[in-house]
Each structure stands twice: as structure tokens, then as C-alpha cells.
Amino acid sequence: GDSVTQTEGQVALSEEDFLTIHCNYSASGYPALFWYVQYPGEGPQFLFRASRDKEKGSSRGFEATYNKEATSFHLQKASVQESDSAVYYCALTYGGSGNKLIFGTGTLLSVKP
Amino acid sequence: NAGVIQTPRHKVTGKGQEATLWCEPISGHSAVFWYRQTIVQGLEFLTYFRNQAPIDDSGMPKERFSAQMPNQSHSTLKIQSTQPQDSAVYLCASSLLGEVFFGKGTRLTVV
């Protein structure tokens, strides 16, 4: 079945460090890819999406580029802040809106001031 | 817009009791989803409705779990004869176009 793999379970950085969280997917078709962020006591919040090869999604300084050949959608940010500390989830879905999301295992980002 | 509303936020049940979790999706959203979140399994899809009709319940445990959407303003997830392994955060989400909005979840603890 379709799946999403996030390599890092936890990432610890200092403010202004560069962030990369790796996301790879396995899918039988051509999915849309997403990043979600979850803060303590909250549900996951949509960060951004990309729907086709080489499309870049971005929001709040975070970005990721859909790479169909490498089946990847790695999250990056040039300079993290303490307020970015949260759990980040990569996810995929088919058929656009209104369909179920398949999530990766999540990556806990901790940023020290 | 209050977002997706889930009640209660916390629920403690004794083993063998029934638990009903409530979700009020964002008004006008046509798709409603239920997910379960645990430390071990992460975010697991359970079931979803589109325009109140059940579309996919492939993630629902075959026994004891059921979900309903009697009208467009609320959905329920019912767990009969709760077991300790049912302890989790249950998340409801709704969607209209593209973006899926999650509620804050109900933390279910089975003792």
C-alpha cells in the first residue's frame, strides 16, 4: 500500500540554523504531497501542498519541492526560530480534495534560543 | 469560524464501557474524517464521509468501532466495550477544497 517515510524522528537545532526534514513516499499513482505542523494540544495544521512534479510549496519560510523521480518532498527552512518547535508531518493523498491523507510518522523539531 | 469542534476534549472510561465522541465540522465542508493518534502508531486514518455518505472505512477496527454522520453538522465515533488499547487521541477533520482542517481532538483514556 501507499506510505510515507520520514527519516528523522527528532531534530534538535539552535535558532537561525538551517532545517531539513526528509520525506519519501511510496505510491502506486501520482499523489498530492503535503506538510502539516502540530503544536501541543492542537490538531495538525496545513502548512502547504504540491500536486505535480517539480512544483514548490511554501509557507511561513518553509518550503519543499515535489520530486517524482526521487519520490521525495523534503521540508526545508533557512533560519529556524524557537517558535517553529513542533511536530511536522509529511502526507499524501489522491484525487485532490476530499480524500483521506496518509501521514508519515512525524518529526519532532526542537529549537533552542 | 470556530473551526472543527470536538467534544469532549478528554474522556475517561472504564474497561468494557462505551464511549461516544462528537465532532462538529466547519459549516459547508462536504468531507469529514476521523483519525486516531498514538505515540506508537502515529496518525492513523479511520473513516470518512462525503456529503454525509460513508466513503471509506478501511481504517476502522472491524469490531466495536462505528461512525455515523446523521446530518451535515455533526458526526459521531462510537467505541463499544472499550479496551486499554483504545486509549488515544481521536481527531476529526473536515475539508471542502484541498485543505483539511483538524479539530483539537478528544483524548480517550480507558482505565
PDB file of C-alpha atoms in Angstrom:
ATOM      1  CA  GLY A   1       0.000   0.000   0.000  1.00  0.00           C
ATOM      2  CA  ASP A   2       0.893   3.666  -0.189  1.00  0.00           C
ATOM      3  CA  SER A   3       3.149   5.018   2.530  1.00  0.00           C
ATOM      4  CA  VAL A   4       5.193   8.000   3.663  1.00  0.00           C
ATOM      5  CA  THR A   5       8.575   7.730   5.378  1.00  0.00           C
ATOM      6  CA  GLN A   6      10.148  10.454   7.480  1.00  0.00           C
ATOM      7  CA  THR A   7      13.729   9.625   8.288  1.00  0.00           C
ATOM      8  CA  GLU A   8      14.192  11.810  11.339  1.00  0.00           C
ATOM      9  CA  GLY A   9      12.175  11.130  14.431  1.00  0.00           C
ATOM     10  CA  GLN A  10      13.641  14.109  16.249  1.00  0.00           C
ATOM     11  CA  VAL A  11      15.673  17.130  15.180  1.00  0.00           C
ATOM     12  CA  ALA A  12      17.339  19.494  17.646  1.00  0.00           C
ATOM     13  CA  LEU A  13      18.594  22.857  16.352  1.00  0.00           C
ATOM     14  CA  SER A  14      19.535  26.299  17.565  1.00  0.00           C
ATOM     15  CA  GLU A  15      17.851  29.483  16.351  1.00  0.00           C
ATOM     16  CA  GLU A  16      18.971  30.580  12.867  1.00  0.00           C
ATOM     17  CA  ASP A  17      20.100  27.050  11.946  1.00  0.00           C
ATOM     18  CA  PHE A  18      19.130  25.536   8.598  1.00  0.00           C
ATOM     19  CA  LEU A  19      16.440  22.852   8.744  1.00  0.00           C
ATOM     20  CA  THR A  20      15.924  19.801   6.568  1.00  0.00           C
ATOM     21  CA  ILE A  21      13.389  17.083   7.342  1.00  0.00           C
ATOM     22  CA  HIS A  22      13.436  14.231   4.862  1.00  0.00           C
ATOM     23  CA  CYS A  23      10.233  12.801   3.414  1.00  0.00           C
ATOM     24  CA  ASN A  24       9.985   9.977   0.905  1.00  0.00           C
ATOM     25  CA  TYR A  25       6.843   8.342  -0.355  1.00  0.00           C
ATOM     26  CA  SER A  26       5.782   5.108  -1.956  1.00  0.00           C
ATOM     27  CA  ALA A  27       2.669   5.328  -4.091  1.00  0.00           C
ATOM     28  CA  SER A  28       1.105   3.441  -6.953  1.00  0.00           C
ATOM     29  CA  GLY A  29      -0.203   6.575  -8.604  1.00  0.00           C
ATOM     30  CA  TYR A  30       0.537  10.306  -8.741  1.00  0.00           C
ATOM     31  CA  PRO A  31      -0.329  11.711  -5.330  1.00  0.00           C
ATOM     32  CA  ALA A  32      -0.510  15.222  -3.985  1.00  0.00           C
ATOM     33  CA  LEU A  33       2.006  15.829  -1.195  1.00  0.00           C
ATOM     34  CA  PHE A  34       1.558  17.861   1.957  1.00  0.00           C
ATOM     35  CA  TRP A  35       3.312  19.147   5.042  1.00  0.00           C
ATOM     36  CA  TYR A  36       1.383  19.589   8.280  1.00  0.00           C
ATOM     37  CA  VAL A  37       2.551  21.021  11.601  1.00  0.00           C
ATOM     38  CA  GLN A  38       1.174  20.075  15.016  1.00  0.00           C
ATOM     39  CA  TYR A  39       1.598  22.047  18.236  1.00  0.00           C
ATOM     40  CA  PRO A  40       0.925  20.575  21.685  1.00  0.00           C
ATOM     41  CA  GLY A  41      -2.791  20.224  22.399  1.00  0.00           C
ATOM     42  CA  GLU A  42      -3.771  21.031  18.828  1.00  0.00           C
ATOM     43  CA  GLY A  43      -4.663  19.068  15.743  1.00  0.00           C
ATOM     44  CA  PRO A  44      -2.357  19.069  12.724  1.00  0.00           C
ATOM     45  CA  GLN A  45      -2.420  22.306  10.736  1.00  0.00           C
ATOM     46  CA  PHE A  46      -1.981  22.531   6.986  1.00  0.00           C
ATOM     47  CA  LEU A  47       1.359  24.098   6.041  1.00  0.00           C
ATOM     48  CA  PHE A  48       1.406  23.718   2.252  1.00  0.00           C
ATOM     49  CA  ARG A  49       0.986  21.269  -0.606  1.00  0.00           C
ATOM     50  CA  ALA A  50       2.348  20.421  -4.056  1.00  0.00           C
ATOM     51  CA  SER A  51       0.448  18.476  -6.690  1.00  0.00           C
ATOM     52  CA  ARG A  52       2.845  17.857  -9.573  1.00  0.00           C
ATOM     53  CA  ASP A  53       6.455  17.088 -10.279  1.00  0.00           C
ATOM     54  CA  LYS A  54       8.909  19.967  -9.637  1.00  0.00           C
ATOM     55  CA  GLU A  55       6.202  22.124  -8.020  1.00  0.00           C
ATOM     56  CA  LYS A  56       7.394  24.009  -4.937  1.00  0.00           C
ATOM     57  CA  GLY A  57       5.123  24.509  -1.985  1.00  0.00           C
ATOM     58  CA  SER A  58       5.908  27.104   0.666  1.00  0.00           C
ATOM     59  CA  SER A  59       4.541  28.860   3.718  1.00  0.00           C
ATOM     60  CA  ARG A  60       5.948  30.796   6.704  1.00  0.00           C
ATOM     61  CA  GLY A  61       9.511  30.388   5.369  1.00  0.00           C
ATOM     62  CA  PHE A  62       9.196  26.624   4.971  1.00  0.00           C
ATOM     63  CA  GLU A  63       9.408  25.078   1.529  1.00  0.00           C
ATOM     64  CA  ALA A  64       9.546  21.732  -0.236  1.00  0.00           C
ATOM     65  CA  THR A  65       9.778  20.657  -3.883  1.00  0.00           C
ATOM     66  CA  TYR A  66       7.922  17.682  -5.338  1.00  0.00           C
ATOM     67  CA  ASN A  67      10.494  15.299  -6.819  1.00  0.00           C
ATOM     68  CA  LYS A  68       8.740  12.467  -8.612  1.00  0.00           C
ATOM     69  CA  GLU A  69      11.922  10.739  -9.739  1.00  0.00           C
ATOM     70  CA  ALA A  70      13.324  10.595  -6.219  1.00  0.00           C
ATOM     71  CA  THR A  71       9.821  10.182  -4.672  1.00  0.00           C
ATOM     72  CA  SER A  72      10.696  12.883  -2.195  1.00  0.00           C
ATOM     73  CA  PHE A  73       9.242  16.051  -0.669  1.00  0.00           C
ATOM     74  CA  HIS A  74      11.859  17.275   1.818  1.00  0.00           C
ATOM     75  CA  LEU A  75      10.976  20.161   4.131  1.00  0.00           C
ATOM     76  CA  GLN A  76      13.500  22.996   4.448  1.00  0.00           C
ATOM     77  CA  LYS A  77      13.789  26.321   6.210  1.00  0.00           C
ATOM     78  CA  ALA A  78      16.771  28.611   6.015  1.00  0.00           C
ATOM     79  CA  SER A  79      16.665  30.003   9.536  1.00  0.00           C
ATOM     80  CA  VAL A  80      14.535  28.377  12.244  1.00  0.00           C
ATOM     81  CA  GLN A  81      13.090  30.164  15.254  1.00  0.00           C
ATOM     82  CA  GLU A  82      12.173  28.856  18.689  1.00  0.00           C
ATOM     83  CA  SER A  83       8.504  29.283  17.741  1.00  0.00           C
ATOM     84  CA  ASP A  84       8.975  26.664  14.988  1.00  0.00           C
ATOM     85  CA  SER A  85       9.291  23.953  17.636  1.00  0.00           C
ATOM     86  CA  ALA A  86       6.537  21.444  16.859  1.00  0.00           C
ATOM     87  CA  VAL A  87       5.901  18.075  15.208  1.00  0.00           C
ATOM     88  CA  TYR A  88       5.989  18.091  11.405  1.00  0.00           C
ATOM     89  CA  TYR A  89       4.140  15.544   9.294  1.00  0.00           C
ATOM     90  CA  CYS A  90       4.553  14.734   5.631  1.00  0.00           C
ATOM     91  CA  ALA A  91       1.426  13.299   3.997  1.00  0.00           C
ATOM     92  CA  LEU A  92      -0.004  12.229   0.665  1.00  0.00           C
ATOM     93  CA  THR A  93      -3.432  11.947  -0.874  1.00  0.00           C
ATOM     94  CA  TYR A  94      -5.011  11.159  -4.217  1.00  0.00           C
ATOM     95  CA  GLY A  95      -7.623  12.841  -6.282  1.00  0.00           C
ATOM     96  CA  GLY A  96      -7.371  16.368  -4.917  1.00  0.00           C
ATOM     97  CA  SER A  97      -9.687  17.481  -2.195  1.00  0.00           C
ATOM     98  CA  GLY A  98     -11.929  15.426  -0.009  1.00  0.00           C
ATOM     99  CA  ASN A  99      -9.819  12.300   0.162  1.00  0.00           C
ATOM    100  CA  LYS A 100      -8.015  10.646   3.031  1.00  0.00           C
ATOM    101  CA  LEU A 101      -4.498  11.664   3.967  1.00  0.00           C
ATOM    102  CA  ILE A 102      -1.765   9.106   4.597  1.00  0.00           C
ATOM    103  CA  PHE A 103       0.707  10.511   7.111  1.00  0.00           C
ATOM    104  CA  GLY A 104       4.332   9.845   7.862  1.00  0.00           C
ATOM    105  CA  THR A 105       5.431   9.124  11.415  1.00  0.00           C
ATOM    106  CA  GLY A 106       6.225  12.742  12.198  1.00  0.00           C
ATOM    107  CA  THR A 107       9.390  14.618  13.153  1.00  0.00           C
ATOM    108  CA  LEU A 108       9.699  16.472  16.446  1.00  0.00           C
ATOM    109  CA  LEU A 109      11.594  19.721  15.896  1.00  0.00           C
ATOM    110  CA  SER A 110      13.091  21.375  18.970  1.00  0.00           C
ATOM    111  CA  VAL A 111      14.727  24.771  18.529  1.00  0.00           C
ATOM    112  CA  LYS A 112      16.854  26.258  21.312  1.00  0.00           C
ATOM    113  CA  PRO A 113      17.058  30.031  21.693  1.00  0.00           C
TER     114      PRO A 113
ATOM    115  CA  ASN B   1     -15.389  30.454  12.210  1.00  0.00           C
ATOM    116  CA  ALA B   2     -14.736  28.327  15.296  1.00  0.00           C
ATOM    117  CA  GLY B   3     -13.082  25.597  13.282  1.00  0.00           C
ATOM    118  CA  VAL B   4     -13.788  21.898  13.773  1.00  0.00           C
ATOM    119  CA  ILE B   5     -15.237  21.364  17.239  1.00  0.00           C
ATOM    120  CA  GLN B   6     -14.717  18.117  19.104  1.00  0.00           C
ATOM    121  CA  THR B   7     -16.356  17.208  22.382  1.00  0.00           C
ATOM    122  CA  PRO B   8     -15.448  16.192  24.943  1.00  0.00           C
ATOM    123  CA  ARG B   9     -11.773  17.173  24.939  1.00  0.00           C
ATOM    124  CA  HIS B  10     -10.983  14.483  27.464  1.00  0.00           C
ATOM    125  CA  LYS B  11     -12.864  11.314  28.309  1.00  0.00           C
ATOM    126  CA  VAL B  12     -12.040   8.588  30.798  1.00  0.00           C
ATOM    127  CA  THR B  13     -13.934   5.316  30.565  1.00  0.00           C
ATOM    128  CA  GLY B  14     -13.714   2.047  32.415  1.00  0.00           C
ATOM    129  CA  LYS B  15     -12.741  -1.054  30.512  1.00  0.00           C
ATOM    130  CA  GLY B  16     -15.828  -2.516  28.863  1.00  0.00           C
ATOM    131  CA  GLN B  17     -17.802   0.725  28.822  1.00  0.00           C
ATOM    132  CA  GLU B  18     -18.993   2.556  25.727  1.00  0.00           C
ATOM    133  CA  ALA B  19     -17.515   5.849  24.535  1.00  0.00           C
ATOM    134  CA  THR B  20     -19.115   8.295  22.107  1.00  0.00           C
ATOM    135  CA  LEU B  21     -17.051  11.078  20.612  1.00  0.00           C
ATOM    136  CA  TRP B  22     -18.626  14.069  18.884  1.00  0.00           C
ATOM    137  CA  CYS B  23     -17.491  16.216  16.024  1.00  0.00           C
ATOM    138  CA  GLU B  24     -18.958  19.381  14.518  1.00  0.00           C
ATOM    139  CA  PRO B  25     -17.288  20.075  11.156  1.00  0.00           C
ATOM    140  CA  ILE B  26     -16.817  23.501   9.673  1.00  0.00           C
ATOM    141  CA  SER B  27     -20.089  24.687   8.170  1.00  0.00           C
ATOM    142  CA  GLY B  28     -20.260  23.998   4.451  1.00  0.00           C
ATOM    143  CA  HIS B  29     -17.480  21.442   4.399  1.00  0.00           C
ATOM    144  CA  SER B  30     -18.504  18.339   2.474  1.00  0.00           C
ATOM    145  CA  ALA B  31     -15.923  15.832   3.729  1.00  0.00           C
ATOM    146  CA  VAL B  32     -15.496  14.688   7.337  1.00  0.00           C
ATOM    147  CA  PHE B  33     -12.659  12.450   8.503  1.00  0.00           C
ATOM    148  CA  TRP B  34     -11.766  10.569  11.672  1.00  0.00           C
ATOM    149  CA  TYR B  35      -8.169   9.773  12.635  1.00  0.00           C
ATOM    150  CA  ARG B  36      -6.583   8.172  15.675  1.00  0.00           C
ATOM    151  CA  GLN B  37      -3.253   9.356  17.063  1.00  0.00           C
ATOM    152  CA  THR B  38      -0.978   7.381  19.363  1.00  0.00           C
ATOM    153  CA  ILE B  39       2.708   7.562  20.196  1.00  0.00           C
ATOM    154  CA  VAL B  40       3.322   4.093  18.757  1.00  0.00           C
ATOM    155  CA  GLN B  41       1.172   4.182  15.588  1.00  0.00           C
ATOM    156  CA  GLY B  42       1.185   7.910  14.858  1.00  0.00           C
ATOM    157  CA  LEU B  43      -1.712   9.321  12.827  1.00  0.00           C
ATOM    158  CA  GLU B  44      -3.969   6.551  11.544  1.00  0.00           C
ATOM    159  CA  PHE B  45      -6.891   7.095   9.192  1.00  0.00           C
ATOM    160  CA  LEU B  46     -10.114   5.521  10.442  1.00  0.00           C
ATOM    161  CA  THR B  47     -13.007   6.564   8.217  1.00  0.00           C
ATOM    162  CA  TYR B  48     -14.546   9.382   6.221  1.00  0.00           C
ATOM    163  CA  PHE B  49     -17.802  10.743   4.899  1.00  0.00           C
ATOM    164  CA  ARG B  50     -18.556  12.886   1.911  1.00  0.00           C
ATOM    165  CA  ASN B  51     -21.871  14.748   1.848  1.00  0.00           C
ATOM    166  CA  GLN B  52     -22.837  12.599   4.870  1.00  0.00           C
ATOM    167  CA  ALA B  53     -22.376   9.328   2.966  1.00  0.00           C
ATOM    168  CA  PRO B  54     -19.752   6.859   4.212  1.00  0.00           C
ATOM    169  CA  ILE B  55     -16.988   6.622   1.612  1.00  0.00           C
ATOM    170  CA  ASP B  56     -14.103   4.715   3.118  1.00  0.00           C
ATOM    171  CA  ASP B  57     -13.949   2.937   6.468  1.00  0.00           C
ATOM    172  CA  SER B  58     -10.866   0.880   5.691  1.00  0.00           C
ATOM    173  CA  GLY B  59      -9.070   2.047   8.827  1.00  0.00           C
ATOM    174  CA  MET B  60     -11.838   1.214  11.255  1.00  0.00           C
ATOM    175  CA  PRO B  61     -11.344  -1.801  13.501  1.00  0.00           C
ATOM    176  CA  LYS B  62     -13.972  -4.295  12.397  1.00  0.00           C
ATOM    177  CA  GLU B  63     -15.355  -4.854  15.841  1.00  0.00           C
ATOM    178  CA  ARG B  64     -16.539  -2.342  18.427  1.00  0.00           C
ATOM    179  CA  PHE B  65     -15.945   0.819  16.321  1.00  0.00           C
ATOM    180  CA  SER B  66     -18.649   2.610  14.347  1.00  0.00           C
ATOM    181  CA  ALA B  67     -19.061   6.091  12.905  1.00  0.00           C
ATOM    182  CA  GLN B  68     -22.169   7.974  11.877  1.00  0.00           C
ATOM    183  CA  MET B  69     -22.992  11.251  10.224  1.00  0.00           C
ATOM    184  CA  PRO B  70     -26.718  11.777  10.707  1.00  0.00           C
ATOM    185  CA  ASN B  71     -26.662  15.344   9.409  1.00  0.00           C
ATOM    186  CA  GLN B  72     -24.210  17.793   7.893  1.00  0.00           C
ATOM    187  CA  SER B  73     -23.491  19.471  11.202  1.00  0.00           C
ATOM    188  CA  HIS B  74     -22.174  16.580  13.236  1.00  0.00           C
ATOM    189  CA  SER B  75     -20.537  13.190  13.207  1.00  0.00           C
ATOM    190  CA  THR B  76     -20.013  10.648  15.979  1.00  0.00           C
ATOM    191  CA  LEU B  77     -17.479   7.929  16.600  1.00  0.00           C
ATOM    192  CA  LYS B  78     -18.680   5.211  18.941  1.00  0.00           C
ATOM    193  CA  ILE B  79     -16.479   2.626  20.597  1.00  0.00           C
ATOM    194  CA  GLN B  80     -18.251  -0.240  22.321  1.00  0.00           C
ATOM    195  CA  SER B  81     -16.698  -2.279  25.107  1.00  0.00           C
ATOM    196  CA  THR B  82     -13.628  -0.048  25.290  1.00  0.00           C
ATOM    197  CA  GLN B  83     -10.253  -1.663  25.880  1.00  0.00           C
ATOM    198  CA  PRO B  84      -7.000  -0.136  27.179  1.00  0.00           C
ATOM    199  CA  GLN B  85      -5.508  -0.300  23.669  1.00  0.00           C
ATOM    200  CA  ASP B  86      -8.241   2.099  22.502  1.00  0.00           C
ATOM    201  CA  SER B  87      -6.599   4.857  24.548  1.00  0.00           C
ATOM    202  CA  ALA B  88      -5.562   7.534  22.053  1.00  0.00           C
ATOM    203  CA  VAL B  89      -6.333  10.995  20.769  1.00  0.00           C
ATOM    204  CA  TYR B  90      -9.176  10.835  18.265  1.00  0.00           C
ATOM    205  CA  LEU B  91      -9.087  13.612  15.700  1.00  0.00           C
ATOM    206  CA  CYS B  92     -11.907  14.788  13.500  1.00  0.00           C
ATOM    207  CA  ALA B  93     -11.238  16.848  10.375  1.00  0.00           C
ATOM    208  CA  SER B  94     -13.269  18.460   7.626  1.00  0.00           C
ATOM    209  CA  SER B  95     -12.495  19.629   4.134  1.00  0.00           C
ATOM    210  CA  LEU B  96     -14.121  21.486   1.287  1.00  0.00           C
ATOM    211  CA  LEU B  97     -11.466  22.131  -1.320  1.00  0.00           C
ATOM    212  CA  GLY B  98      -7.881  20.974  -0.874  1.00  0.00           C
ATOM    213  CA  GLU B  99      -7.087  21.975   2.685  1.00  0.00           C
ATOM    214  CA  VAL B 100      -8.088  19.689   5.534  1.00  0.00           C
ATOM    215  CA  PHE B 101      -8.831  21.323   8.899  1.00  0.00           C
ATOM    216  CA  PHE B 102      -8.413  19.317  12.081  1.00  0.00           C
ATOM    217  CA  GLY B 103     -10.087  19.739  15.437  1.00  0.00           C
ATOM    218  CA  LYS B 104      -8.130  19.701  18.689  1.00  0.00           C
ATOM    219  CA  GLY B 105      -9.054  16.083  19.304  1.00  0.00           C
ATOM    220  CA  THR B 106     -10.595  14.030  22.093  1.00  0.00           C
ATOM    221  CA  ARG B 107      -8.156  12.292  24.408  1.00  0.00           C
ATOM    222  CA  LEU B 108      -9.705   8.959  25.362  1.00  0.00           C
ATOM    223  CA  THR B 109      -8.259   7.112  28.326  1.00  0.00           C
ATOM    224  CA  VAL B 110      -9.518   3.621  29.114  1.00  0.00           C
ATOM    225  CA  VAL B 111      -8.736   2.502  32.651  1.00  0.00           C
TER     226      VAL B 111
END
